[in-house]
mmCIF file of C-alpha atoms and ligand atoms in Angstrom:
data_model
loop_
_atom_site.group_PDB
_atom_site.id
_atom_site.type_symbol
_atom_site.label_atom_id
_atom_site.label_comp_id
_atom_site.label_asym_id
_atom_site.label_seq_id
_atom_site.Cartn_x
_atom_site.Cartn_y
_atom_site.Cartn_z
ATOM 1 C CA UNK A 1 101.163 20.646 41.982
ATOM 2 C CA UNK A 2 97.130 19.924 41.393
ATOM 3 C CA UNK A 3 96.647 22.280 37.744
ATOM 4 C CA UNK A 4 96.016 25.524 38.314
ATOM 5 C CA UNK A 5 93.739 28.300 36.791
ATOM 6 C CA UNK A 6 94.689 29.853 33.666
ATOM 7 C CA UNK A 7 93.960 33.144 35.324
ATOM 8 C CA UNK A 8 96.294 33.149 37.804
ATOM 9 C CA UNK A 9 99.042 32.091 35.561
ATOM 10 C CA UNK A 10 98.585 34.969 33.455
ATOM 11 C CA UNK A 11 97.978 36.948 36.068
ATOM 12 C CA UNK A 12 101.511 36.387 37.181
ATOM 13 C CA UNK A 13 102.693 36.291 33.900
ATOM 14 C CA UNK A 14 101.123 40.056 33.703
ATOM 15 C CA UNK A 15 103.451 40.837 36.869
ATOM 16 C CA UNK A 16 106.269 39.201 36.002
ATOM 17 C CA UNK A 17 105.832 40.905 32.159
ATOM 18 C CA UNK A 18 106.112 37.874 30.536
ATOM 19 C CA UNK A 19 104.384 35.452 27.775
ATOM 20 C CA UNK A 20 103.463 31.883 28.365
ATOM 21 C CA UNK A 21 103.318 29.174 25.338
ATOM 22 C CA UNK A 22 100.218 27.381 24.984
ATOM 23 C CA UNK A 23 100.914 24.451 23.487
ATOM 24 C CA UNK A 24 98.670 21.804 21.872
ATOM 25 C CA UNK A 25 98.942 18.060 22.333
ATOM 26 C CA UNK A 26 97.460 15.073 20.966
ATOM 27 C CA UNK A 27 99.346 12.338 22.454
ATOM 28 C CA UNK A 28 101.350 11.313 25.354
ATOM 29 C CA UNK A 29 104.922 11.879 23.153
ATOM 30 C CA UNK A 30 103.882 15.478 22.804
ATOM 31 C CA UNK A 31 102.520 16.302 26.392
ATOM 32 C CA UNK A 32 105.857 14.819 27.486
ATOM 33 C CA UNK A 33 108.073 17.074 25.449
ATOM 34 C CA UNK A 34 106.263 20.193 26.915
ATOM 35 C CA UNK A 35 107.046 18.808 30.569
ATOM 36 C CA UNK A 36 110.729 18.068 29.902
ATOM 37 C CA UNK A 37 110.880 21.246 28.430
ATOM 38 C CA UNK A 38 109.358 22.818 31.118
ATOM 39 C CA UNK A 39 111.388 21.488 33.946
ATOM 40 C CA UNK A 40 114.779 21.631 31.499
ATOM 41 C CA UNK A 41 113.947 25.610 31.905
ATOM 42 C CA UNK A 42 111.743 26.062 34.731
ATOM 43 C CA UNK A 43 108.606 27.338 33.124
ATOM 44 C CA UNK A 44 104.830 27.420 33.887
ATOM 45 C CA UNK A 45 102.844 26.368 30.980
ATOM 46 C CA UNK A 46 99.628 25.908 29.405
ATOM 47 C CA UNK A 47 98.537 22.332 27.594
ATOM 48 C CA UNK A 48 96.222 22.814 25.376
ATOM 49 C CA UNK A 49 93.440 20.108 23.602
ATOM 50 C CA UNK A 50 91.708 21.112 20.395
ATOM 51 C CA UNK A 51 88.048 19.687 20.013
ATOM 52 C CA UNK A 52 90.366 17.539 17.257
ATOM 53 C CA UNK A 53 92.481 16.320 20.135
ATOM 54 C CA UNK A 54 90.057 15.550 22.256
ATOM 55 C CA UNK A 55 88.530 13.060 19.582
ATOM 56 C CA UNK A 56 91.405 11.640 18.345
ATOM 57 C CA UNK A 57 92.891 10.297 21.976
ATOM 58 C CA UNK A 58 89.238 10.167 23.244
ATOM 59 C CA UNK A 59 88.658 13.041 25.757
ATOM 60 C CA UNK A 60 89.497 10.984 29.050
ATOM 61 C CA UNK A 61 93.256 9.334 27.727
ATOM 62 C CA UNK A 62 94.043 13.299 26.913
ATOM 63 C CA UNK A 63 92.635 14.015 30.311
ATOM 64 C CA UNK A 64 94.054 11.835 32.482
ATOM 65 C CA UNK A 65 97.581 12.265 30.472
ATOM 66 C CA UNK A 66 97.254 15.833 31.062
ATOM 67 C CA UNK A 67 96.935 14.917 35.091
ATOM 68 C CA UNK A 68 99.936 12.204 34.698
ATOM 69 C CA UNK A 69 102.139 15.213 33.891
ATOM 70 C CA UNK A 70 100.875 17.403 36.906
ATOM 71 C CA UNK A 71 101.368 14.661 39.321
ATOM 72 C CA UNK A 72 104.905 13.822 38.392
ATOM 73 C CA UNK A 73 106.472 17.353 38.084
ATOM 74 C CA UNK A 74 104.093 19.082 40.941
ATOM 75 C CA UNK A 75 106.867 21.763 40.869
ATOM 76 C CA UNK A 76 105.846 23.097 37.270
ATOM 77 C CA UNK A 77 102.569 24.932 37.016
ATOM 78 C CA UNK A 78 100.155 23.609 34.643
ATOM 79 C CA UNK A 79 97.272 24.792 33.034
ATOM 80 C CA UNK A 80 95.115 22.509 30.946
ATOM 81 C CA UNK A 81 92.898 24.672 28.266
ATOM 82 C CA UNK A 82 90.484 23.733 25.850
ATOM 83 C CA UNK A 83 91.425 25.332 22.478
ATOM 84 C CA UNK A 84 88.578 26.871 20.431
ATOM 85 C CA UNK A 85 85.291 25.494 21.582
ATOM 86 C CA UNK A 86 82.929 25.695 19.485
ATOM 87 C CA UNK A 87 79.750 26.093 21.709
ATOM 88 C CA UNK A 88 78.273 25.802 25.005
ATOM 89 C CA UNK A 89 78.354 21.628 25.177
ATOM 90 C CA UNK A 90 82.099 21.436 24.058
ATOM 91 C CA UNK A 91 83.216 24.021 27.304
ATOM 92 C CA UNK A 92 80.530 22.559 29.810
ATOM 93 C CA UNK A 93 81.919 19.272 28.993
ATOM 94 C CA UNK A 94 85.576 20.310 29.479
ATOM 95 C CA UNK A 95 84.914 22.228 32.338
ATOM 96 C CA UNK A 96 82.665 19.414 34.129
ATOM 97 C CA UNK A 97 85.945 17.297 33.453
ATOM 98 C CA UNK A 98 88.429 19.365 35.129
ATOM 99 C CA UNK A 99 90.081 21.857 32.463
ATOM 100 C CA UNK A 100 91.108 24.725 34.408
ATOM 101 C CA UNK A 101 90.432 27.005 31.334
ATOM 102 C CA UNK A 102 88.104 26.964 27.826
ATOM 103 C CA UNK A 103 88.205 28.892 25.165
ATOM 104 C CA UNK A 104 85.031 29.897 23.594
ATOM 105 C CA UNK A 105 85.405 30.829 19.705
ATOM 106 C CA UNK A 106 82.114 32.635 19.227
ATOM 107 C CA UNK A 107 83.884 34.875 16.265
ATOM 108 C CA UNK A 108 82.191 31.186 14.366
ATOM 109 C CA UNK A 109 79.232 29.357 14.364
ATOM 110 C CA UNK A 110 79.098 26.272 15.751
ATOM 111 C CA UNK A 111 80.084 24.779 12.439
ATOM 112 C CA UNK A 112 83.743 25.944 13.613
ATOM 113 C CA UNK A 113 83.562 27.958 9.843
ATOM 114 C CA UNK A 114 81.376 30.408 9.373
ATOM 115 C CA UNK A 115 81.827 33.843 10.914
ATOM 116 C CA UNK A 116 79.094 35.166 13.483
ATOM 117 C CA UNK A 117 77.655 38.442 14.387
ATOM 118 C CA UNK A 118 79.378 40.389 17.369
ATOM 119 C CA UNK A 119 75.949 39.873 19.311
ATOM 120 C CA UNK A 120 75.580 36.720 18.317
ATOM 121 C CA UNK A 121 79.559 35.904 19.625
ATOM 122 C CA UNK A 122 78.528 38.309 22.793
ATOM 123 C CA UNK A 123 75.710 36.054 23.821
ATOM 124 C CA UNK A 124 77.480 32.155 23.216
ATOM 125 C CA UNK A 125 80.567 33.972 25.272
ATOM 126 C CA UNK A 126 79.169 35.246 27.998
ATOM 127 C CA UNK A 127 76.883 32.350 28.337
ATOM 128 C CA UNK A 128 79.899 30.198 28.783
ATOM 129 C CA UNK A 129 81.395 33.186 31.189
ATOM 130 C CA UNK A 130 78.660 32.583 33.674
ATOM 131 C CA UNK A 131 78.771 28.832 34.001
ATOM 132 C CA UNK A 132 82.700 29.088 34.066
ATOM 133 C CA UNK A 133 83.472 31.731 36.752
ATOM 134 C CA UNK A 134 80.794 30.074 38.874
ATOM 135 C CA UNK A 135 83.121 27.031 39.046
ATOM 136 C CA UNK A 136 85.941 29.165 39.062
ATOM 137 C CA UNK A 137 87.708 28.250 35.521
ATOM 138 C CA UNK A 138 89.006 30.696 33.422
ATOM 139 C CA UNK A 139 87.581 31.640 29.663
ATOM 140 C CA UNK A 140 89.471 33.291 26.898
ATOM 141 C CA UNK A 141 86.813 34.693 24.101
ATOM 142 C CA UNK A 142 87.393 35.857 20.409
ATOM 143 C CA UNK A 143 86.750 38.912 18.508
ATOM 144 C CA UNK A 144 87.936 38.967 14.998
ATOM 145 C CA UNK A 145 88.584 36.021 13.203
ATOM 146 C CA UNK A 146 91.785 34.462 12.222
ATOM 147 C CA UNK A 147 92.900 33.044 9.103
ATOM 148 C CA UNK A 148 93.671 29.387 8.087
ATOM 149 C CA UNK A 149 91.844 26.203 8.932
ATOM 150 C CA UNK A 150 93.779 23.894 11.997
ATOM 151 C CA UNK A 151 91.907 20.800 12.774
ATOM 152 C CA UNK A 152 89.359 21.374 10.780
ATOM 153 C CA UNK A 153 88.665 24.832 12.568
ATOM 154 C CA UNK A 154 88.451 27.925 10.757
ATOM 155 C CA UNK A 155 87.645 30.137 8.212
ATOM 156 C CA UNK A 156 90.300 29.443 5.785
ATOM 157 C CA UNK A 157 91.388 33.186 4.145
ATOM 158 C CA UNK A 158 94.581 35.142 4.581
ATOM 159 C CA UNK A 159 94.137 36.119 8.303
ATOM 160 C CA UNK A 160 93.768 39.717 7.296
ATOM 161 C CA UNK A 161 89.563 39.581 6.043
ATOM 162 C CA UNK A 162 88.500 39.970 9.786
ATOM 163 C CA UNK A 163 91.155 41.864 11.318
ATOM 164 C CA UNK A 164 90.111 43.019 14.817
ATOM 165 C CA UNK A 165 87.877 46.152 15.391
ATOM 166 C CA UNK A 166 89.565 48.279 18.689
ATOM 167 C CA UNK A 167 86.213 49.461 19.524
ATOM 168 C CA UNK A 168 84.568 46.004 19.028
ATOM 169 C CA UNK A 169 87.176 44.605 21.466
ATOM 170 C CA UNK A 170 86.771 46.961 24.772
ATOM 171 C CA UNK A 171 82.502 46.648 24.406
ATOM 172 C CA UNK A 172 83.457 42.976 24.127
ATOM 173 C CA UNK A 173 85.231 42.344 27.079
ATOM 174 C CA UNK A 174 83.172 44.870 28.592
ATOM 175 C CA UNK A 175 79.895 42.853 28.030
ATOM 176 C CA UNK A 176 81.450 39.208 28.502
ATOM 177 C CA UNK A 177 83.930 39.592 31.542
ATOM 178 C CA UNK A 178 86.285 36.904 29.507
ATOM 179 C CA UNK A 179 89.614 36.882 31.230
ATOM 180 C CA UNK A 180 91.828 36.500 27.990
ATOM 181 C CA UNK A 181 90.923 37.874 24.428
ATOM 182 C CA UNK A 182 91.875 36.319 21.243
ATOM 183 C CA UNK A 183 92.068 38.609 18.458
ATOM 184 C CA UNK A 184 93.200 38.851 14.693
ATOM 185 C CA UNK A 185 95.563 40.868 13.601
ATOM 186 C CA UNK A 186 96.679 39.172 10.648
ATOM 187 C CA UNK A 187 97.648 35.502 11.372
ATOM 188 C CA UNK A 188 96.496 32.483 10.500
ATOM 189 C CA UNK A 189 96.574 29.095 12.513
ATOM 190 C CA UNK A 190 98.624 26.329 9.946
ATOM 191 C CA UNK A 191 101.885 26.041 8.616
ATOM 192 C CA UNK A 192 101.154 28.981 5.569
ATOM 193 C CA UNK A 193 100.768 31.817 7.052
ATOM 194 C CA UNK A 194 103.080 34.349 4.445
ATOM 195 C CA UNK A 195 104.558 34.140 1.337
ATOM 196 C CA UNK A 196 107.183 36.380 2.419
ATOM 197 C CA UNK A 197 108.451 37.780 6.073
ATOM 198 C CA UNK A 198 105.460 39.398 7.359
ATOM 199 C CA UNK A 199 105.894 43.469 7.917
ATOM 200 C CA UNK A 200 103.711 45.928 9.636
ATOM 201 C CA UNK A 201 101.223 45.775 6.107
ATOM 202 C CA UNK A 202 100.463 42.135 6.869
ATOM 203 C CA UNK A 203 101.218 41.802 10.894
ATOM 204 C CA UNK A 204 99.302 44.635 12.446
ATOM 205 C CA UNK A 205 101.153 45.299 16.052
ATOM 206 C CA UNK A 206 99.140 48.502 15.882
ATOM 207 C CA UNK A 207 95.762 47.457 16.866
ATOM 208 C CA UNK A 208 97.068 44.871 18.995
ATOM 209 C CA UNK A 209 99.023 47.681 20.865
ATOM 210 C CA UNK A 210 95.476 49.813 20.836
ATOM 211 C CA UNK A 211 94.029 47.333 22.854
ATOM 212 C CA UNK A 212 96.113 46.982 24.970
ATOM 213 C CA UNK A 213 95.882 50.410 26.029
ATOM 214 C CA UNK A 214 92.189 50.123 26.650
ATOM 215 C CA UNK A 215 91.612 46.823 28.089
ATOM 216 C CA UNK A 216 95.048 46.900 30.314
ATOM 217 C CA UNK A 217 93.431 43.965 32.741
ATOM 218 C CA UNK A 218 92.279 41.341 30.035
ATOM 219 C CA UNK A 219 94.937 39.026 29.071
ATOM 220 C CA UNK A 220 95.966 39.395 25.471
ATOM 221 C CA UNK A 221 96.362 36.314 23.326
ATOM 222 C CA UNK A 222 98.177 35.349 19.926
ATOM 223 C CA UNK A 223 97.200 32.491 17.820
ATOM 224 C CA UNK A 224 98.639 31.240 14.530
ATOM 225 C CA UNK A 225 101.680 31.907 16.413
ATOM 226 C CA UNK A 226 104.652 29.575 14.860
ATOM 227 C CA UNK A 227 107.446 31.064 13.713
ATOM 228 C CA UNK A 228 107.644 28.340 11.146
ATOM 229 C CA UNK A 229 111.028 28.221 11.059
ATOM 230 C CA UNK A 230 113.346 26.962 7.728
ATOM 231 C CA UNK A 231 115.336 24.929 9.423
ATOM 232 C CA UNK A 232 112.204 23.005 10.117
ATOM 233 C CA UNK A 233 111.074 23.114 6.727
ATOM 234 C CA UNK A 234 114.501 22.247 5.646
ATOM 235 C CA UNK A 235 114.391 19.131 7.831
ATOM 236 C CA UNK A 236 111.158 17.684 6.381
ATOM 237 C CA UNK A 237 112.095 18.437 2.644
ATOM 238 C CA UNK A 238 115.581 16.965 2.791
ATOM 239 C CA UNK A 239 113.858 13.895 3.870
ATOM 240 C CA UNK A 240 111.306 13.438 1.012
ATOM 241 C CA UNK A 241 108.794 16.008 2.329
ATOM 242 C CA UNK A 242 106.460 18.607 -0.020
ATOM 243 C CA UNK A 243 106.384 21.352 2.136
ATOM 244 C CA UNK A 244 106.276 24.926 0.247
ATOM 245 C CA UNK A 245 108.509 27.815 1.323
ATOM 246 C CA UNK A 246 106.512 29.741 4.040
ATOM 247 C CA UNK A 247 106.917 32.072 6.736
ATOM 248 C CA UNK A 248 105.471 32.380 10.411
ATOM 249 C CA UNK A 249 105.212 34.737 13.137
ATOM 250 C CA UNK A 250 108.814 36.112 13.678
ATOM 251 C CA UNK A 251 109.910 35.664 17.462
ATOM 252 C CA UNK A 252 110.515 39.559 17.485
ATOM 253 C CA UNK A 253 106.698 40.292 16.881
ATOM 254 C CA UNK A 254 105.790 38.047 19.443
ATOM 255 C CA UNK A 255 108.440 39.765 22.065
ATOM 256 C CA UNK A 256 106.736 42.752 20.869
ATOM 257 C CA UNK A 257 103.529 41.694 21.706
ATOM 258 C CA UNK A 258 104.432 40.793 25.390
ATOM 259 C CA UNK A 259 105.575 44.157 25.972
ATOM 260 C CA UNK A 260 102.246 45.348 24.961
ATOM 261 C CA UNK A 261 99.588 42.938 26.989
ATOM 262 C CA UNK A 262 99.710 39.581 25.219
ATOM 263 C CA UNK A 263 100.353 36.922 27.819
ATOM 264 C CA UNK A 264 99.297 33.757 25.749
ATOM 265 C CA UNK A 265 100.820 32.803 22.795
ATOM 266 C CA UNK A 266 99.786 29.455 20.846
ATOM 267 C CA UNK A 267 102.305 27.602 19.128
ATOM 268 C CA UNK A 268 101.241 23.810 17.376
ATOM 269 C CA UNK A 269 102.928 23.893 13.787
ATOM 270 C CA UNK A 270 106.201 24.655 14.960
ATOM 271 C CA UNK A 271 105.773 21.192 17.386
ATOM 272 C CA UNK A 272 104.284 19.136 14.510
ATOM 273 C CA UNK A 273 106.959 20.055 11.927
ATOM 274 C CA UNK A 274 109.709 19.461 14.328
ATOM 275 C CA UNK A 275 107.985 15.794 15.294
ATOM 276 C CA UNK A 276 107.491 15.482 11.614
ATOM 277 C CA UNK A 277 110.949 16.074 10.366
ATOM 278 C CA UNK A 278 112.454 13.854 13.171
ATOM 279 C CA UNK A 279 110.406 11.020 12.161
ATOM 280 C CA UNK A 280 111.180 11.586 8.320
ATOM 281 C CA UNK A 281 114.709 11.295 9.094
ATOM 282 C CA UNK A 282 114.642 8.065 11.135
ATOM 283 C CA UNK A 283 112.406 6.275 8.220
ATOM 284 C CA UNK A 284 114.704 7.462 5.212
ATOM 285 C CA UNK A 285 118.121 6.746 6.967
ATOM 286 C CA UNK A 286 117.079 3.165 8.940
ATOM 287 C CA UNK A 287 114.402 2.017 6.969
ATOM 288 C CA UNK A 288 115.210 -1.261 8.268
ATOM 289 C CA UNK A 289 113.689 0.176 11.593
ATOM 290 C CA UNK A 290 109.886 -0.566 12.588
ATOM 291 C CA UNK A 291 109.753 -0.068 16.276
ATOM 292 C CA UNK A 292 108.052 3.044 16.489
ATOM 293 C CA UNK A 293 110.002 4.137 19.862
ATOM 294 C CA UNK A 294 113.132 4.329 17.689
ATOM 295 C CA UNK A 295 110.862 7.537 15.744
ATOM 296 C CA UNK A 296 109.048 8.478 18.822
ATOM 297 C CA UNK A 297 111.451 9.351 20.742
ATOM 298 C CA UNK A 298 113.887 11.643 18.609
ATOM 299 C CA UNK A 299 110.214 13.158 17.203
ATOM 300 C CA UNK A 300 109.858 13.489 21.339
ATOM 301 C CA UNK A 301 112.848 15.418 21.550
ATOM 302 C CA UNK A 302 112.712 17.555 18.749
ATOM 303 C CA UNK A 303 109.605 18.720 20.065
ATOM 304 C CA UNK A 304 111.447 19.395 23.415
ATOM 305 C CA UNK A 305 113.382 21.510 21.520
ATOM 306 C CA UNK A 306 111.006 24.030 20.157
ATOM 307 C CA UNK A 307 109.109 24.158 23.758
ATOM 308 C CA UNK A 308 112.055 24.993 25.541
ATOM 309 C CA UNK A 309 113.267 27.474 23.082
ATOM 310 C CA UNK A 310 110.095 29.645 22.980
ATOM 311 C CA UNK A 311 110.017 29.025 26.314
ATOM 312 C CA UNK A 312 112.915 30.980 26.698
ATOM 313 C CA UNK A 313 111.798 33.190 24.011
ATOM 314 C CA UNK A 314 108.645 34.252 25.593
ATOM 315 C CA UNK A 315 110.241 34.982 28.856
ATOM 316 C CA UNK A 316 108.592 32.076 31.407
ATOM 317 C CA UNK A 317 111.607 30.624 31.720
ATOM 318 C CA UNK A 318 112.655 30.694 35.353
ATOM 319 C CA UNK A 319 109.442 31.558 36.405
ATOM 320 C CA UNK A 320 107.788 27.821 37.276
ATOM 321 C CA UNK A 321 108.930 28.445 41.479
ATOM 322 C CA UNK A 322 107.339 31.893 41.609
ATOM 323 C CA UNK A 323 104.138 31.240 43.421
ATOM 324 C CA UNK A 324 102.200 28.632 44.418
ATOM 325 C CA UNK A 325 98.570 27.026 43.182
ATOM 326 C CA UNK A 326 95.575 28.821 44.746
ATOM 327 C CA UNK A 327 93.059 26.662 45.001
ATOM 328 C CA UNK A 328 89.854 26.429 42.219
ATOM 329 C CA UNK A 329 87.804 27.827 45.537
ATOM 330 C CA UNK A 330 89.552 31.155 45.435
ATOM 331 C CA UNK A 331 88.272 32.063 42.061
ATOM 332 C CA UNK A 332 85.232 30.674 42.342
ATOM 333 C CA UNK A 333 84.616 33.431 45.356
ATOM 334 C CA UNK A 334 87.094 35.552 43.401
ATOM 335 C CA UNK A 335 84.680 36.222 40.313
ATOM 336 C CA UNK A 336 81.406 36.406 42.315
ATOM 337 C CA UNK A 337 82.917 39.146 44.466
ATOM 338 C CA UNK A 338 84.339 40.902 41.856
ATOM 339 C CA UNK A 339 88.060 40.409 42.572
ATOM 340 C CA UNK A 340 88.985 39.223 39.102
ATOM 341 C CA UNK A 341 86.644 41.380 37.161
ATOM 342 C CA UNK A 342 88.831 41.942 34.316
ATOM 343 C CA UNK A 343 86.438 44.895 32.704
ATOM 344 C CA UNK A 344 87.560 47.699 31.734
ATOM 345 C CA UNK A 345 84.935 49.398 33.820
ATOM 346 C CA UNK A 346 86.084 47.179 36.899
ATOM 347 C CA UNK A 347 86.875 49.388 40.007
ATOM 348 C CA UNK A 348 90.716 48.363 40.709
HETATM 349 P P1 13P B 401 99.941 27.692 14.803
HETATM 350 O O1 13P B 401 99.263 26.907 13.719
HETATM 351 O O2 13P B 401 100.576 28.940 14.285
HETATM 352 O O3 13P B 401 100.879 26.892 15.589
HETATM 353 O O4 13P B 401 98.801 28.206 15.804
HETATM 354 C C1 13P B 401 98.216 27.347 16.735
HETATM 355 C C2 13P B 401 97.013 27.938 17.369
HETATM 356 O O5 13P B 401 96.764 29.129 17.313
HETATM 357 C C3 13P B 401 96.112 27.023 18.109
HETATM 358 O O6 13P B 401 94.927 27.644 18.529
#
């Protein structure tokens, strides 16, 4: 199956009441593991590529890996999404390559650091809205900020300094027409999120929830979403890692969320510890070993793991024969006639 929008898999997703994993990828090894574990439990999915990513394998090997996985499992749909563009250039040059979806972080400057205004993030967003929709690719905005630096993105801080405003949220979607909404409610992209397991003072379902109720038709999402689980910690610090004691997300929260809108959730330290931890435990047990297939490939399937798992978790499981691609064409005549206005002042 040719990729398909990142609308319409959320839009099903929204049907079916489920959550779909965005997952980020570097490398062929970890784009690999999300297709095995997509076909081991018969999931749609997203593949994500930071602006990181997309420098370190140099955009076109991503690209063209990312196209090498739709071609040989054209039963699974796949979305590919740029994670947290940081401007205009970054999304028109994704989109002009084929992504199916961008995300554009106007909660920061273009410096990917320093927090913006709300008009200033209302203006960069729907600017890349406009040129999006007209080519009929999807575009997930930000209001609030999160926590936590990933890939040298972010505003570092607890996750909890720019929680989400409610109100902020509805005149944001309202003005932009984004399809999917980031927001902060506490988390924190990176593996140290909380020094203990999170509760409702530090994790706040609450607003999340709020939102939900007022923008029912834009697709909520959740970043800094690992669960950063011990085991994986465990793994990586038996081995001769330095990893502190830290907690994530806790799968429940995330269930939580899906029942209440969220239909995106974006998992990458859970898949780097687990790749980590396998690799760790090939060098300190065979260190006579230098063919990096004999790490690669248990670091490949520990990663396989973890998809498949939240996979499961999040509820896509099952849900890869459920429809079939529409075509880019649809949504580009979709959006200029109003049929996937996603505002909350949209006639439905
Ligand atoms: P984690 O660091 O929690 O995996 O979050 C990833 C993310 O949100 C990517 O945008």
């Amino acid at each position: 199956m040719p990729l398909v929008t990142m609308r319409q898999l959320l839009d099903e997703a929204a049907k079916g009441g489920y959550g779909v994993g965005a997952f980020n990828v570097n490398n062929m090894e970890q784009i690999q593991a999300i297709l095995a574990a997509a076909k081991e439990t018969k999931s749609p999915v997203i593949i994500q590529a930071s602006r990181g990513a997309r420098k370190y394998a140099e955009d076109l090997y991503l690209f063209h890996l990312i196209l090498a996985a739709s071609e040989l499992n054209p039963e699974i749909p796949i979305a590919m999404h740029l994670d947290h563009g940081n401007g205009f250039e970054t999304c028109k040059s994704a989109i002009e390559l084929g992504y199916t979806s961008v995300m554009m972080d106007g909660s920061l400057k273009e410096d990917g650091k320093t927090p913006t205004t709300f008009e200033e993030n209302v203006a960069i967003t729907k600017k890349v809205v406009d040129f999006a929709h007209e080519r009929g690719v999807t575009v997930e905005g930000e209001i609030g900020v999160l926590g936590g630096v990933e890939d040298g993105h972010g505003a570092g801080g607890s996750g909890l300094e720019h929680v989400t405003d409610p109100d902020q949220a509805v005149e944001f979607a309202e003005r932009t027409g984004v399809d999917a909404l980031a927001i902060a409610i506490g988390t924190s992209h990176g593996a140290y999120k909380f020094t203990k397991k999170p509760d409702g003072s530090v994790l706040k379902m609450d607003i999340l929830i709020d939102i939900h109720k007022r923008l029912p038709h834009t697709h909520l999402v959740m970043h800094g979403s690992s669960s950063v689980p011990k085991d994986l910690q465990d793994v990586i610090n038996q081995y001769g890692g330095k990893l502190k004691q830290t907690w994530g997300v806790p799968v429940e929260e995330i269930q939580l969320g899906i029942r209440n809108g969220v239909r995106k959730i974006n998992v990458d330290t859970d898949n780097r510890l687990a790749i980590t931890g396998a690799i760790r435990k090939v060098f300190a047990e065979t260190p006579e070993k230098f063919d990096p297939r004999d790490y690669m490939k248990p670091a490949r399937e520990a990663m396989q793991k973890v998809v498949a798992q939240r996979m499961t978790q999040f509820g896509q499981a099952g849900h890869a024969g459920d429809y079939k691609q529409l075509p880019i064409s649809e949504f580009v005549a979709g959006y200029a006639s109003g049929k996937y206005d996603a505002r909350p002042s949209a006639k439905k």
